[in-house]
Each structure stands twice: as C-alpha cells, then as structure tokens.
Short mmCIF file of C-alpha atoms in Angstrom, two decimals:
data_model
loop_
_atom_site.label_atom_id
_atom_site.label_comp_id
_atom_site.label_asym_id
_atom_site.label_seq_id
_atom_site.Cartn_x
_atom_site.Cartn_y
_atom_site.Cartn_z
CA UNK A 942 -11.48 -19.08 -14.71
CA UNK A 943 -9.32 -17.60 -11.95
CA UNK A 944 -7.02 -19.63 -9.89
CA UNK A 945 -6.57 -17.63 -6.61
CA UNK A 946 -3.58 -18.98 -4.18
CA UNK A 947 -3.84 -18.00 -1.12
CA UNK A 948 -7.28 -17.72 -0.69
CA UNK A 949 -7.89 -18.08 3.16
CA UNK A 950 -5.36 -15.17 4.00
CA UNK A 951 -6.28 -12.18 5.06
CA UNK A 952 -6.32 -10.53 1.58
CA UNK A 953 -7.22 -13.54 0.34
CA UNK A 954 -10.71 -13.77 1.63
CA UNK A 955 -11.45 -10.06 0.90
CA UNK A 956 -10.99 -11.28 -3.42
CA UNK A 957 -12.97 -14.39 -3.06
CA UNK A 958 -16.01 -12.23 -1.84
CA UNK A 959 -15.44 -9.46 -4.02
CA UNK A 960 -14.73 -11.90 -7.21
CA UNK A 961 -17.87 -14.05 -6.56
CA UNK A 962 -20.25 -11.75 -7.24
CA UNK A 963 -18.81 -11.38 -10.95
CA UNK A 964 -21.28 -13.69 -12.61
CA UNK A 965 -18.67 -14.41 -15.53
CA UNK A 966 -15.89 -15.53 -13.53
CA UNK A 967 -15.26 -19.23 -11.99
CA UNK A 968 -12.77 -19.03 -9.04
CA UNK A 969 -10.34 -22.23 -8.20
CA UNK A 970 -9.55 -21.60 -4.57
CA UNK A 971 -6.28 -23.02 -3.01
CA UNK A 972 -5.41 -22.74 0.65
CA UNK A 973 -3.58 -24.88 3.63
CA UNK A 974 -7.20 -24.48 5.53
CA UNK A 975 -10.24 -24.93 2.97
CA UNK A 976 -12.83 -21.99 4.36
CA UNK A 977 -16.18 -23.50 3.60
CA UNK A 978 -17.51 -20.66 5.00
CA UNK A 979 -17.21 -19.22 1.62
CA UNK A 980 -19.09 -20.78 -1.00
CA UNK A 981 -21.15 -20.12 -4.23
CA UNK A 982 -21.71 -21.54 -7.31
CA UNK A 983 -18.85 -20.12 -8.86
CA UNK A 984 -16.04 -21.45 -6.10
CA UNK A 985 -14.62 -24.12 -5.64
CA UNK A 986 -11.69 -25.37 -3.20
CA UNK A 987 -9.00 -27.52 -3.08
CA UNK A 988 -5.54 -28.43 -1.02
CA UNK A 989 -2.24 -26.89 -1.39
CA UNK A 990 0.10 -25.97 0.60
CA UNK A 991 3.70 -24.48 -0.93
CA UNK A 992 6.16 -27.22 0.59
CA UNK A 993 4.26 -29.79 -1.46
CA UNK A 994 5.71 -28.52 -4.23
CA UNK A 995 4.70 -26.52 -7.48
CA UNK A 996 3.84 -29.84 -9.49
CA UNK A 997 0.63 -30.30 -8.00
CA UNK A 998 -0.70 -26.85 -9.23
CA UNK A 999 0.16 -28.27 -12.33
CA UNK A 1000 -3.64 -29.37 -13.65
CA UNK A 1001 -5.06 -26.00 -11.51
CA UNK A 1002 -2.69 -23.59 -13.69
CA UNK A 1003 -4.30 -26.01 -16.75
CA UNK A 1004 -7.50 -24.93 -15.89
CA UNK A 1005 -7.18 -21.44 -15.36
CA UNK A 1006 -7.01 -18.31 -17.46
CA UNK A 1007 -5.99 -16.06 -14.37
CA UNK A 1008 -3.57 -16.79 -11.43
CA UNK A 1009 -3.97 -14.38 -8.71
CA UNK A 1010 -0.93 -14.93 -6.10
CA UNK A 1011 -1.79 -13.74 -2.76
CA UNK A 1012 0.44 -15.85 -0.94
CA UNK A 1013 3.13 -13.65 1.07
CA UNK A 1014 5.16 -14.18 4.44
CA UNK A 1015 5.12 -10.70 6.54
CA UNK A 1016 6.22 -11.62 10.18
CA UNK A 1017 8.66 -15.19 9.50
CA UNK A 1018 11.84 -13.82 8.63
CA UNK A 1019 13.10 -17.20 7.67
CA UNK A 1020 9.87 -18.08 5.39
CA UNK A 1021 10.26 -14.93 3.31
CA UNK A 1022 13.15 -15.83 0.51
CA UNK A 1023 11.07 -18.94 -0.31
CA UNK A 1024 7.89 -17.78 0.09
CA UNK A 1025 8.07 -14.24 -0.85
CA UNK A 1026 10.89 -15.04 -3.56
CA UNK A 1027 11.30 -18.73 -4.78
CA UNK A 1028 8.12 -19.52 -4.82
CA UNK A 1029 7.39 -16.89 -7.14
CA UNK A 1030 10.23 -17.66 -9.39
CA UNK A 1031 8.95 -21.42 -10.07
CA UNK A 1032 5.26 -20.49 -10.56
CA UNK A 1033 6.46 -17.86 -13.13
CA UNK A 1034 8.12 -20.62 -14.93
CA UNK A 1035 5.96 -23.19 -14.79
CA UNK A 1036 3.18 -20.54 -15.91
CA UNK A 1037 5.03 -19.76 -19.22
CA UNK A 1038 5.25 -23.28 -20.53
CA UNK A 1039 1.78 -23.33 -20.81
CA UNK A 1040 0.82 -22.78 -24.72
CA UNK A 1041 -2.39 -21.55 -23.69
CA UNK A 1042 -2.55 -18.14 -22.66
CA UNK A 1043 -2.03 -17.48 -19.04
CA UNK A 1044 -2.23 -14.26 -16.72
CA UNK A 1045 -0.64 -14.26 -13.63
CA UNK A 1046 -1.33 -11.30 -10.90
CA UNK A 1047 1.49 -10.99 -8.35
CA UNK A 1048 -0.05 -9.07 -4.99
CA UNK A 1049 3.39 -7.45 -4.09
CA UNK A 1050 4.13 -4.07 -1.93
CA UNK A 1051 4.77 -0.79 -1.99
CA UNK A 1052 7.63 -1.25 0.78
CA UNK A 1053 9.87 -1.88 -3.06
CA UNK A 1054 9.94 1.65 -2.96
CA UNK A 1055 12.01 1.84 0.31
CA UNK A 1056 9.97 5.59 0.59
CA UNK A 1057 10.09 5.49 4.11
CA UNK A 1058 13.10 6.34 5.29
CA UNK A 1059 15.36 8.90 6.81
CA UNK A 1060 14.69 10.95 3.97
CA UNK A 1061 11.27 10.92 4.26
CA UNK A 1062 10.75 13.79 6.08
CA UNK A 1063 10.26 15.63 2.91
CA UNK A 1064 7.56 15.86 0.65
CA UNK A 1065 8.02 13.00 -2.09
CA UNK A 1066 5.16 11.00 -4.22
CA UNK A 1067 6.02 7.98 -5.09
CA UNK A 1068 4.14 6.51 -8.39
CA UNK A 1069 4.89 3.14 -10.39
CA UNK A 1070 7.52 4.52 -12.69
CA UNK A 1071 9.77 5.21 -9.45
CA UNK A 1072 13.21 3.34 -9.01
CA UNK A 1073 12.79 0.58 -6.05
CA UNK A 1074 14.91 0.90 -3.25
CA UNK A 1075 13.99 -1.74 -0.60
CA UNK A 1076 14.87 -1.65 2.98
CA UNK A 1077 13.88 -4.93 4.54
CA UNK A 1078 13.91 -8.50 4.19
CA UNK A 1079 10.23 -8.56 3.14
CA UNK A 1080 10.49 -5.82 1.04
CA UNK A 1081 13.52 -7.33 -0.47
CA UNK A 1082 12.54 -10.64 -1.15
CA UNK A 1083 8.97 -8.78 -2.56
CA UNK A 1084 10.79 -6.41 -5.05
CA UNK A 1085 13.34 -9.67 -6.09
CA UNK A 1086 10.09 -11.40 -6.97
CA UNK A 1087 8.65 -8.95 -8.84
CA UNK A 1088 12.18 -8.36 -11.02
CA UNK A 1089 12.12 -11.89 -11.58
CA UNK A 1090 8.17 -11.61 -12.91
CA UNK A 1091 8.79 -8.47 -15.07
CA UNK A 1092 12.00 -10.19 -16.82
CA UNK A 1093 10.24 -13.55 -17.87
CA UNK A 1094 6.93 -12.26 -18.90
CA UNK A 1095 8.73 -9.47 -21.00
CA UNK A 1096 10.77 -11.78 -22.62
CA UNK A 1097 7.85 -13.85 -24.45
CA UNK A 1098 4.63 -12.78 -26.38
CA UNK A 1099 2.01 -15.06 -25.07
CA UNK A 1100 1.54 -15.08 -21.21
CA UNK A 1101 0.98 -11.73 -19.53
CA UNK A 1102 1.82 -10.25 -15.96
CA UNK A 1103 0.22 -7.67 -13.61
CA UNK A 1104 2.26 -6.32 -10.45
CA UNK A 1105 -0.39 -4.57 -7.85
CA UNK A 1106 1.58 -2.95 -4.89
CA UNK A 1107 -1.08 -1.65 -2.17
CA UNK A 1108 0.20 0.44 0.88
CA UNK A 1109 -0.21 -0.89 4.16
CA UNK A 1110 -3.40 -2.93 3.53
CA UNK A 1111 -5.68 -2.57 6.80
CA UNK A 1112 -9.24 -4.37 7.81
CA UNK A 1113 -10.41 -5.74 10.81
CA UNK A 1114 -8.72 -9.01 10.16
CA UNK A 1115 -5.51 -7.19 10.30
CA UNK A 1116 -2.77 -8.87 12.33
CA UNK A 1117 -0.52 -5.83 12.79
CA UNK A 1118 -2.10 -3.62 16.29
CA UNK A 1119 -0.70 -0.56 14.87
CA UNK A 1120 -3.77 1.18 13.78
CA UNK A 1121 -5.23 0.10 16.91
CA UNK A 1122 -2.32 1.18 18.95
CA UNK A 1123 -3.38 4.46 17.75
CA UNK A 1124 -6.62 4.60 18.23
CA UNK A 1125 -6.02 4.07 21.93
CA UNK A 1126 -3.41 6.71 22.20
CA UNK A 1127 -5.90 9.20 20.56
CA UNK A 1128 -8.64 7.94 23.02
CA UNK A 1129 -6.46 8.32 25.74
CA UNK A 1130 -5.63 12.05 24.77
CA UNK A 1131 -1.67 11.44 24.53
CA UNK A 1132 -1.25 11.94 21.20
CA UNK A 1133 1.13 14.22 20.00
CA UNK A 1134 2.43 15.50 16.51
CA UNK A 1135 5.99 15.10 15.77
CA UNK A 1136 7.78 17.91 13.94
CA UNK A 1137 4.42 19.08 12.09
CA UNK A 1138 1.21 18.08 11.40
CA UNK A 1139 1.73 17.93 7.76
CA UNK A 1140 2.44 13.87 7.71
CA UNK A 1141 0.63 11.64 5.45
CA UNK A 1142 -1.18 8.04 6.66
CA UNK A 1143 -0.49 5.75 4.34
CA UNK A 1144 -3.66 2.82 4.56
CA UNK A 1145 -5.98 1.68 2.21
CA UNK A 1146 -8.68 -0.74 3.18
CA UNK A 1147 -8.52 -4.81 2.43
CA UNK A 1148 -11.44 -4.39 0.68
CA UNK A 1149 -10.25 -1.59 -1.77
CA UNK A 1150 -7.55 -4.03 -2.50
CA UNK A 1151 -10.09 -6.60 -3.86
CA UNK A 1152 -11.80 -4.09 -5.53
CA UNK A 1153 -8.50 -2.82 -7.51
CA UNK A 1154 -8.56 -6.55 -8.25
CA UNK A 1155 -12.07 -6.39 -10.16
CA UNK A 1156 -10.96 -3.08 -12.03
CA UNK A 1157 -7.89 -4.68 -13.72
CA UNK A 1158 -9.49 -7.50 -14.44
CA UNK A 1159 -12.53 -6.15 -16.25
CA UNK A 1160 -10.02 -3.81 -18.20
CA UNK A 1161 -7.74 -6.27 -19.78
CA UNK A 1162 -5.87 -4.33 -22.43
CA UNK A 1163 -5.00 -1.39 -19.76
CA UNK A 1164 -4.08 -3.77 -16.92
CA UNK A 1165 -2.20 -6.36 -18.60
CA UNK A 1166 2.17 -6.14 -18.24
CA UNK A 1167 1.78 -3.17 -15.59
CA UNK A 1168 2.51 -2.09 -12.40
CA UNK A 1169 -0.50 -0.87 -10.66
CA UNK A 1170 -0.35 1.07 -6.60
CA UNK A 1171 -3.11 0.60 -5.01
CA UNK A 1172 -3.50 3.72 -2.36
CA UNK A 1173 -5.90 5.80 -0.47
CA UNK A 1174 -3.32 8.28 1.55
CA UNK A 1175 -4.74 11.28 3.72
CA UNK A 1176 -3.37 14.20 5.76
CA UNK A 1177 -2.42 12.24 9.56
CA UNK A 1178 -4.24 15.39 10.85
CA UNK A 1179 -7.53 14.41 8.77
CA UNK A 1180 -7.03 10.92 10.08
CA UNK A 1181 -6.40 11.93 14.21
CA UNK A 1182 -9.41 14.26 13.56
CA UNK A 1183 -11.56 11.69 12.80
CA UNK A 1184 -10.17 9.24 15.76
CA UNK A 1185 -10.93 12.09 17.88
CA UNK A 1186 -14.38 12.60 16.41
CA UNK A 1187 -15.43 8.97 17.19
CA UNK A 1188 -13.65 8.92 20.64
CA UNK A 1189 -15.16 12.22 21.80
CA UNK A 1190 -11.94 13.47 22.44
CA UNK A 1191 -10.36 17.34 21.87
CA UNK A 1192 -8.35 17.48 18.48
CA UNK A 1193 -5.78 19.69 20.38
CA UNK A 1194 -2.90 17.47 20.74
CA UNK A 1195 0.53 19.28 20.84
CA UNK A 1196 3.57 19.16 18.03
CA UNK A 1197 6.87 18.12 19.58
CA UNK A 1198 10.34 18.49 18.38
CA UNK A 1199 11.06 16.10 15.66
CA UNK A 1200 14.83 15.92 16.75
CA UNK A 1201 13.86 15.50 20.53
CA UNK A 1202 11.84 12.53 19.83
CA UNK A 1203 14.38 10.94 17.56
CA UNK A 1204 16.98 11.65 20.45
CA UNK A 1205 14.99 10.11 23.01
CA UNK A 1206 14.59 6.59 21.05
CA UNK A 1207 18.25 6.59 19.98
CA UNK A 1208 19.01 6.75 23.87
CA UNK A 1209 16.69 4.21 24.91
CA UNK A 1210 18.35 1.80 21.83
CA UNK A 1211 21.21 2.04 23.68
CA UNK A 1212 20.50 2.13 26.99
CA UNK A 1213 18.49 -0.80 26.14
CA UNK A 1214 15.17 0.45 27.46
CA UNK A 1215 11.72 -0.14 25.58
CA UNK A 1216 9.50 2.51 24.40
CA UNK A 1217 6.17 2.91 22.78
CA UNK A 1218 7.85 4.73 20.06
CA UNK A 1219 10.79 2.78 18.12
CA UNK A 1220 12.22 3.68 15.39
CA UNK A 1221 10.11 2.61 12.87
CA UNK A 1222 6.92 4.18 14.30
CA UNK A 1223 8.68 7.25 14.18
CA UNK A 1224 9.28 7.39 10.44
CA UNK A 1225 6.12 6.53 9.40
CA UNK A 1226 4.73 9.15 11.92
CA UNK A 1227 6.87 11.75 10.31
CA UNK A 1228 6.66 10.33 6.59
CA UNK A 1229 5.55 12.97 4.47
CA UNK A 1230 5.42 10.34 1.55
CA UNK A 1231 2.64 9.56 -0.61
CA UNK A 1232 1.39 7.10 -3.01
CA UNK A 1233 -0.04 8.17 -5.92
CA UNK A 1234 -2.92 6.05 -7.52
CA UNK A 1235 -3.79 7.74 -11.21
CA UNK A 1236 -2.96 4.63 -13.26
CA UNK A 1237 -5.48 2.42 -11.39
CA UNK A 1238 -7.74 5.18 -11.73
CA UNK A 1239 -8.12 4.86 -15.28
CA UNK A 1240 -9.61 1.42 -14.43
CA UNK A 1241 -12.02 3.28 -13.10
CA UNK A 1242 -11.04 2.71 -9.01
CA UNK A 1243 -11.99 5.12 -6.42
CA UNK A 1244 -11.51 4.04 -2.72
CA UNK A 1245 -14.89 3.14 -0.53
CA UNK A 1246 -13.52 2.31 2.81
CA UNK A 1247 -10.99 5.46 3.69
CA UNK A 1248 -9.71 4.90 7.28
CA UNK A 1249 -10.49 8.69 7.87
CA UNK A 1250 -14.40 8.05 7.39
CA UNK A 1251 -16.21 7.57 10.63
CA UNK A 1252 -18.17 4.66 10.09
CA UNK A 1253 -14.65 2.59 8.97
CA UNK A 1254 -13.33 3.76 12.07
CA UNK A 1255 -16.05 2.65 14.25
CA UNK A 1256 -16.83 -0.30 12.27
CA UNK A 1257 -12.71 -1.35 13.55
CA UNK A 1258 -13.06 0.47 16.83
CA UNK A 1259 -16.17 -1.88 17.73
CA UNK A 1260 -14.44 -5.36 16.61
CA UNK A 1261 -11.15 -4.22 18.08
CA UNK A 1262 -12.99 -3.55 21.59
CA UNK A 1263 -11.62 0.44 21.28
CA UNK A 1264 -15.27 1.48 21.42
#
C-alpha cells in the first residue's frame, strides 16, 4: 500500500498513472484538489493539505507500507523552507515511530549538486556519490531535506529511505516555458551556439520519472537507503537538430563568442535593460555537465520519452501551439 502526497502535481499525476497499472499495489492519494479524473480500483483519495498539520496523516502513514513525497515548492520563495524543508523533517519523524516497517521516497533534485555554475563550462559528470553544493533557495532547502532524511533513517534499523533526484523534469504539463522558449527560437531560425556546440541538455521526461518510480520499487533490496539520479542528458546539438527537423528549419545556426555573450548580459544587468538571455539561461546553454544514471540502471530503467525524439517533440510542439 503506497501513500503518495502530492498526487495532483504535476509529477504527481504522472506516478498515479504509472503506479495503477501495478496490479499488486493499492495507492492512498492525498492532494489539496482530489482529481477524480483518475480513478481505478486500486486508488483511492482523500484531503490534505500541509498547513493542516502532519497529525492528520497520522492513520494514512498507518496504513501504508510506502510514502512517496512529491510535494515540492519551485516558484514561492517564501513557501520553500517549510515546504521543501520542514515539512520533510516532521514526516521523517513521525514516519520512524511507527513499529511497523515504513519506506518513505523523497522526490528531491539534482540542483543539490550546484553543477551548474560558472565552472560549468567544463566537462564534469555528476553521479550520486558527488559532494552537494547548492546554489539556490530551492536547491537549498531540497538538499537540507534530504540531509535531514539520510541522518534519521541511518540512525535506526527498521524504516528505510530512498532519495530520487531527476534533472529538470519536463512534460507537457510543465509550468516552466523554457523548453518552449526554445522551440520558438529554433523555429524562428535565431538560434545560435554559444562558445561550442559541445553543451549537454539536461531533461528527462515526467513520465520517465514515474517510471524510475516503478523500477525501485519492484527492486527492493537494491533501491532501499540510496540515492538514485534519474537522467536522460543528450548532446544540445542532437537536441536543436531534432527542433529543426520538426520545424523544417536549416540546422546551420552560428557559434558566438562565449565571452561576448556573457559581456552583453552583464551590461544589460547594469544598465538595467531586459534581455532574452539572463544569466541563468546562459549557463545552462553553455553547461557541459552531465548526469549520469548507471545506478538506476541496474533497476533495470532505460528512458522512453527522450526530448531529442521527434514524436516527444511534436507531441509538446502540438499542445504548446509551436506546431
């Protein structure tokens, strides 16, 4: 029985429909705005939102042999310590009091790496075993929460943990317009390559995500108090081929001068002017850092929904209005 909080989110709703077709597996849904949309035999709803308090979890957590936590703040600033962090801690201890074995799966980030950065430039891979180093206030509050998860479940025998950190999770739910963003630009034909065209795309597909989900949990004994990374990184130049492919436009687009285009947005910071291109764009443009994916391998993963296939791309293009 899998308690999944969380479950109308946008990662959310990609578990419940990959979980649900596990005939073995009962899933205890929990969500501000119950999505009857979804239902089957084996799910089953009910209210909760996180300012209620933990204590009414209380007889869910009873029931449940799994707790999946899919509950994050990305975009509130002033949600995130609670949310991201506190909320964490208390479910963590609440879970271990239990004297029935418990299992709690804590959807966290790969941004506790703090790869992407003004170092990243160079050719790194990052893989589970590598020191975190977070940059922002989500990825701080993320990595806190996962410290906090590691230190209490390693310091009993009975309940266990697993940490899955995807890469930037896409899907046509998405609320970020980056990938989109792009997709025009490379429809428009004003694309251009900054530095090289040897940067990597970090995205893996919502779905994938739900997927990794269904790997570690039919593989128990490998998945339990671990770290997992869920990726699916390509070459940027395999991914603006295939925009171009769909699009119909020429895959010639020119390489600029890394230190140009970095001098250009530092001006406009302080002259106070707005460009497409800030700075954060521009390092994961020019991020030659990768995410390395062996250990969820193992399980037996293998991406299906790679953002440089065509059909994915059209299949966003079309819902996005792109196409």
């Amino acid at each position: 029985r899998v308690l999944l909080l969380g479950a109308t989110g946008f990662l959310g709703r990609a578990v419940i429909k990959e979980l649900k077709e596990l005939a073995d597996i009962k899933i205890l849904c929990s969500s501000r705005n119950v999505n009857r949309e979804i239902i089957s035999e084996n799910v089953s709803w009910f209210f909760f939102d996180y300012s209620m308090g933990l204590d009414t979890l209380s007889e869910y957590i009873d029931k449940s042999d799994v707790i999946i936590n899919c509950l994050g703040e990305l975009n509130d600033e002033s949600k995130m310590p609670f949310v991201n962090f506190e909320f964490v801690r208390q479910l963590s201890d609440m879970i271990i009091k239990y004297e029935r074995k418990k299992w709690f799966i804590q959807l966290s980030s790969v941004g506790c790496y703090g790869a992407i950065d003004s170092d990243s430039n160079f050719y790194k891979k990052i893989d589970e075993v590598s020191p975190t180093n977070p940059k922002g206030t989500y990825e701080t509050t993320k990595t806190f929460a996962d410290e906090y998860v590691l230190s209490t479940f390693s310091s009993q025998n009975l309940h266990s943990f697993t940490i899955v950190r995807p890469t930037n999770v896409f899907g046509v739910e998405m609320k970020s317009y980056a990938i989109k963003a792009l997709m025009n630009v490379v429809k428009s034909g004003r694309f251009f390559y900054i530095g090289d065209r040897e940067s990597v795309s970090t995205y893996v597909h919502v779905d994938d995500v739900a997927y990794a989900l269904t790997c570690i949990l039919k593989k128990p004994s490998l998945s339990m108090n671990n770290i997992f990374i869920v990726s699916d990184d390509c070459p940027q130049k395999l991914l603006i081929k295939c925009f171009s492919d769909v699009f119909g436009v020429k895959n010639k687009f020119p390489v600029l001068p890394r230190r140009l285009i970095y001098f250009l947005i530092m001006i406009s910071n302080v002259l106070k002017v707005r460009l497409p291109l800030d700075n954060s764009k521009f390092l994961s443009l020019t991020s030659k850092v990768s995410f390395a994916n062996e250990r969820l391998k193992e399980l037996g993963y293998s991406p299906k929904q790679s953002i440089y296939k065509e059909d994915v791309v059209k299949s966003l293009a079309k819902r996005w209005g792109v196409l």
